[in-house]
């Protein structure tokens, strides 16, 4: 759904969207598993600096919810999680970036996004919000045993014996001494 400046000039926009899995490409590490529901409103905030210098910001307020599949950080098995978040965002025209760079960048500005041309795609905004809401690291369970570093098997499914075969060089040296003492 395209949120256009021209529409917002006439009135605020209310939206209630349901986006099917597959419409938004989240990359390899995240799969959308349920419709993405998003609702909220968009409005224009105008800063008047006189004539051509007027700035039209788009404010987007709303919430989203969906279900996503991620990968366990230890065993890379899929982990399905419900996700929901609220947002209150401000987008400025990209054409103002240069002007603002000339002014000292203050920290509050980092919250601001930018739009190009006539407006912005709601899908792009939702994608960004979902990627922000996803935890950096998920585990299938707190006790996940992960993949065996030696044979690569998922140790939750196939407990392997590799760990027993690991010989610590220090113990190996001790074993050698023991053998010598026996002789
Ligand atoms: Zn796991
Ligand atoms: Zn193993």
Short mmCIF file of C-alpha atoms and ligand atoms in Angstrom, two decimals:
data_model
loop_
_atom_site.label_atom_id
_atom_site.label_comp_id
_atom_site.label_asym_id
_atom_site.label_seq_id
_atom_site.Cartn_x
_atom_site.Cartn_y
_atom_site.Cartn_z
CA UNK A 1 0.00 0.00 0.00
CA UNK A 2 1.46 3.32 -1.09
CA UNK A 3 1.06 6.21 1.31
CA UNK A 4 1.05 9.27 -0.86
CA UNK A 5 1.74 12.83 0.17
CA UNK A 6 -1.03 14.03 -2.12
CA UNK A 7 -3.64 11.87 -0.39
CA UNK A 8 -2.40 12.99 3.01
CA UNK A 9 -2.68 16.62 1.97
CA UNK A 10 -6.42 16.05 1.73
CA UNK A 11 -6.96 13.97 4.83
CA UNK A 12 -5.45 11.61 7.38
CA UNK A 13 -5.27 8.04 6.26
CA UNK A 14 -6.45 5.13 8.35
CA UNK A 15 -5.21 1.70 7.42
CA UNK A 16 -5.97 -1.89 8.42
CA UNK A 17 -3.99 -4.28 6.28
CA UNK A 18 -3.50 -8.00 6.22
CA UNK A 19 -0.42 -9.00 4.22
CA UNK A 20 0.00 -12.64 3.23
CA UNK A 21 3.29 -14.47 3.73
CA UNK A 22 5.57 -14.10 0.70
CA UNK A 23 4.56 -10.57 -0.24
CA UNK A 24 7.42 -9.04 1.75
CA UNK A 25 10.87 -10.55 1.33
CA UNK A 26 12.54 -10.79 4.73
CA UNK A 27 15.70 -12.51 3.55
CA UNK A 28 17.01 -15.94 4.44
CA UNK A 29 16.87 -15.88 8.20
CA UNK A 30 13.24 -14.97 8.71
CA UNK A 31 10.08 -16.55 7.28
CA UNK A 32 6.65 -15.06 7.76
CA UNK A 33 4.30 -17.84 8.94
CA UNK A 34 0.96 -16.02 9.32
CA UNK A 35 -0.74 -12.99 7.78
CA UNK A 36 0.89 -9.76 8.85
CA UNK A 37 -1.79 -7.58 10.39
CA UNK A 38 -1.10 -3.90 10.58
CA UNK A 39 -3.37 -1.06 11.50
CA UNK A 40 -2.93 2.59 12.29
CA UNK A 41 -2.95 5.98 10.68
CA UNK A 42 -0.77 8.22 8.59
CA UNK A 43 -0.80 11.97 8.60
CA UNK A 44 1.12 14.90 7.27
CA UNK A 45 3.08 17.17 9.58
CA UNK A 46 4.04 20.38 7.90
CA UNK A 47 6.89 22.57 8.99
CA UNK A 48 6.59 25.99 7.54
CA UNK A 49 9.85 27.67 6.73
CA UNK A 50 8.39 29.75 3.97
CA UNK A 51 7.69 28.81 0.35
CA UNK A 52 9.94 26.12 -1.10
CA UNK A 53 11.51 25.44 2.29
CA UNK A 54 8.33 23.97 3.78
CA UNK A 55 8.90 20.40 4.94
CA UNK A 56 6.22 17.74 4.69
CA UNK A 57 6.86 14.94 7.17
CA UNK A 58 4.81 11.77 7.24
CA UNK A 59 3.91 10.52 10.69
CA UNK A 60 2.94 6.88 10.91
CA UNK A 61 1.39 5.53 14.09
CA UNK A 62 0.13 1.99 14.50
CA UNK A 63 0.76 -1.58 15.48
CA UNK A 64 1.55 -4.83 13.79
CA UNK A 65 1.40 -8.51 14.61
CA UNK A 66 2.37 -11.70 12.85
CA UNK A 67 4.08 -15.04 13.40
CA UNK A 68 7.62 -15.60 12.18
CA UNK A 69 10.00 -18.50 11.86
CA UNK A 70 13.59 -17.92 12.91
CA UNK A 71 16.57 -20.23 13.33
CA UNK A 72 17.84 -21.47 16.67
CA UNK A 73 21.24 -19.86 17.27
CA UNK A 74 22.70 -23.18 18.45
CA UNK A 75 21.14 -25.96 16.39
CA UNK A 76 19.68 -23.92 13.46
CA UNK A 77 16.32 -25.74 13.77
CA UNK A 78 13.27 -23.52 13.06
CA UNK A 79 11.80 -21.57 15.98
CA UNK A 80 8.33 -20.08 15.50
CA UNK A 81 7.51 -16.93 17.45
CA UNK A 82 4.59 -14.54 17.68
CA UNK A 83 5.66 -11.01 17.06
CA UNK A 84 3.89 -7.77 17.77
CA UNK A 85 5.02 -4.20 18.05
CA UNK A 86 3.79 -0.66 18.11
CA UNK A 87 5.31 2.16 16.19
CA UNK A 88 5.25 5.92 16.04
CA UNK A 89 7.49 7.03 13.21
CA UNK A 90 8.42 10.19 11.43
CA UNK A 91 9.58 10.29 7.82
CA UNK A 92 11.08 13.36 6.22
CA UNK A 93 11.63 14.01 2.54
CA UNK A 94 15.02 12.64 1.49
CA UNK A 95 15.70 16.02 -0.11
CA UNK A 96 16.12 17.53 3.38
CA UNK A 97 19.03 15.25 4.31
CA UNK A 98 21.68 17.51 2.85
CA UNK A 99 20.26 20.53 4.49
CA UNK A 100 20.25 18.78 7.89
CA UNK A 101 23.80 17.51 7.55
CA UNK A 102 24.94 21.09 7.47
CA UNK A 103 23.42 21.52 10.88
CA UNK A 104 25.03 19.58 13.73
CA UNK A 105 23.41 16.16 13.92
CA UNK A 106 21.74 15.76 17.28
CA UNK A 107 20.75 12.39 18.69
CA UNK A 108 17.01 12.89 18.36
CA UNK A 109 17.40 12.91 14.59
CA UNK A 110 18.47 9.28 14.49
CA UNK A 111 14.83 8.25 15.07
CA UNK A 112 13.79 9.91 11.85
CA UNK A 113 13.44 7.99 8.61
CA UNK A 114 13.36 9.39 5.09
CA UNK A 115 11.06 8.98 2.13
CA UNK A 116 11.82 9.51 -1.53
CA UNK A 117 9.55 11.27 -3.96
CA UNK A 118 5.80 11.18 -3.51
CA UNK A 119 5.50 9.07 -0.40
CA UNK A 120 6.37 5.69 1.02
CA UNK A 121 5.35 2.06 0.88
CA UNK A 122 3.69 0.76 4.00
CA UNK A 123 5.23 -2.67 3.28
CA UNK A 124 8.75 -1.20 3.50
CA UNK A 125 7.96 0.39 6.84
CA UNK A 126 6.47 -2.85 8.21
CA UNK A 127 9.45 -4.87 7.02
CA UNK A 128 11.84 -2.57 8.83
CA UNK A 129 9.73 -2.66 12.01
CA UNK A 130 9.59 -6.45 12.00
CA UNK A 131 13.34 -6.77 11.51
CA UNK A 132 13.80 -4.41 14.45
CA UNK A 133 11.35 -6.36 16.63
CA UNK A 134 12.96 -9.74 16.00
CA UNK A 135 15.35 -10.86 18.75
CA UNK A 136 18.98 -10.99 17.60
CA UNK A 137 19.39 -14.49 19.02
CA UNK A 138 16.72 -17.13 19.63
CA UNK A 139 17.05 -20.61 21.07
CA UNK A 140 14.68 -23.54 20.42
CA UNK A 141 14.98 -24.22 24.16
CA UNK A 142 17.16 -22.99 27.00
CA UNK A 143 18.69 -26.47 27.13
CA UNK A 144 19.42 -26.75 23.44
CA UNK A 145 22.56 -28.86 23.05
CA UNK A 146 23.37 -27.38 19.66
CA UNK A 147 25.29 -29.01 16.87
CA UNK A 148 28.28 -31.20 17.64
CA UNK A 149 31.39 -29.26 16.59
CA UNK A 150 33.02 -32.52 15.52
CA UNK A 151 30.43 -34.61 13.66
CA UNK A 152 27.89 -31.83 12.99
CA UNK A 153 24.89 -33.81 14.28
CA UNK A 154 22.08 -32.09 16.14
CA UNK A 155 22.80 -33.24 19.69
CA UNK A 156 19.16 -32.75 20.72
CA UNK A 157 18.19 -35.49 18.28
CA UNK A 158 21.29 -37.68 18.08
CA UNK A 159 23.38 -37.56 21.23
CA UNK A 160 26.76 -38.52 19.80
CA UNK A 161 29.84 -39.78 21.62
CA UNK A 162 32.25 -37.25 20.20
CA UNK A 163 32.72 -35.41 23.50
CA UNK A 164 34.13 -38.53 25.12
CA UNK A 165 36.70 -38.92 22.42
CA UNK A 166 38.11 -35.44 22.92
CA UNK A 167 41.47 -35.78 24.59
CA UNK A 168 42.79 -32.82 26.42
CA UNK A 169 46.55 -32.65 25.74
CA UNK A 170 47.19 -32.12 29.45
CA UNK A 171 45.43 -35.40 30.30
CA UNK A 172 47.26 -37.11 27.49
CA UNK A 173 50.56 -36.10 29.06
CA UNK A 174 49.42 -37.45 32.43
CA UNK A 175 48.35 -40.72 30.86
CA UNK A 176 51.79 -41.01 29.32
CA UNK A 177 53.47 -40.57 32.70
CA UNK A 178 51.11 -43.15 34.21
CA UNK A 179 52.07 -45.61 31.51
CA UNK A 180 55.75 -44.99 32.18
CA UNK A 181 55.30 -45.54 35.92
CA UNK A 182 53.69 -48.89 35.24
CA UNK A 183 56.74 -50.14 33.38
ZN1 LIG B 1 18.30 -25.36 19.21
ZN1 LIG B 2 29.41 -35.59 17.44
#
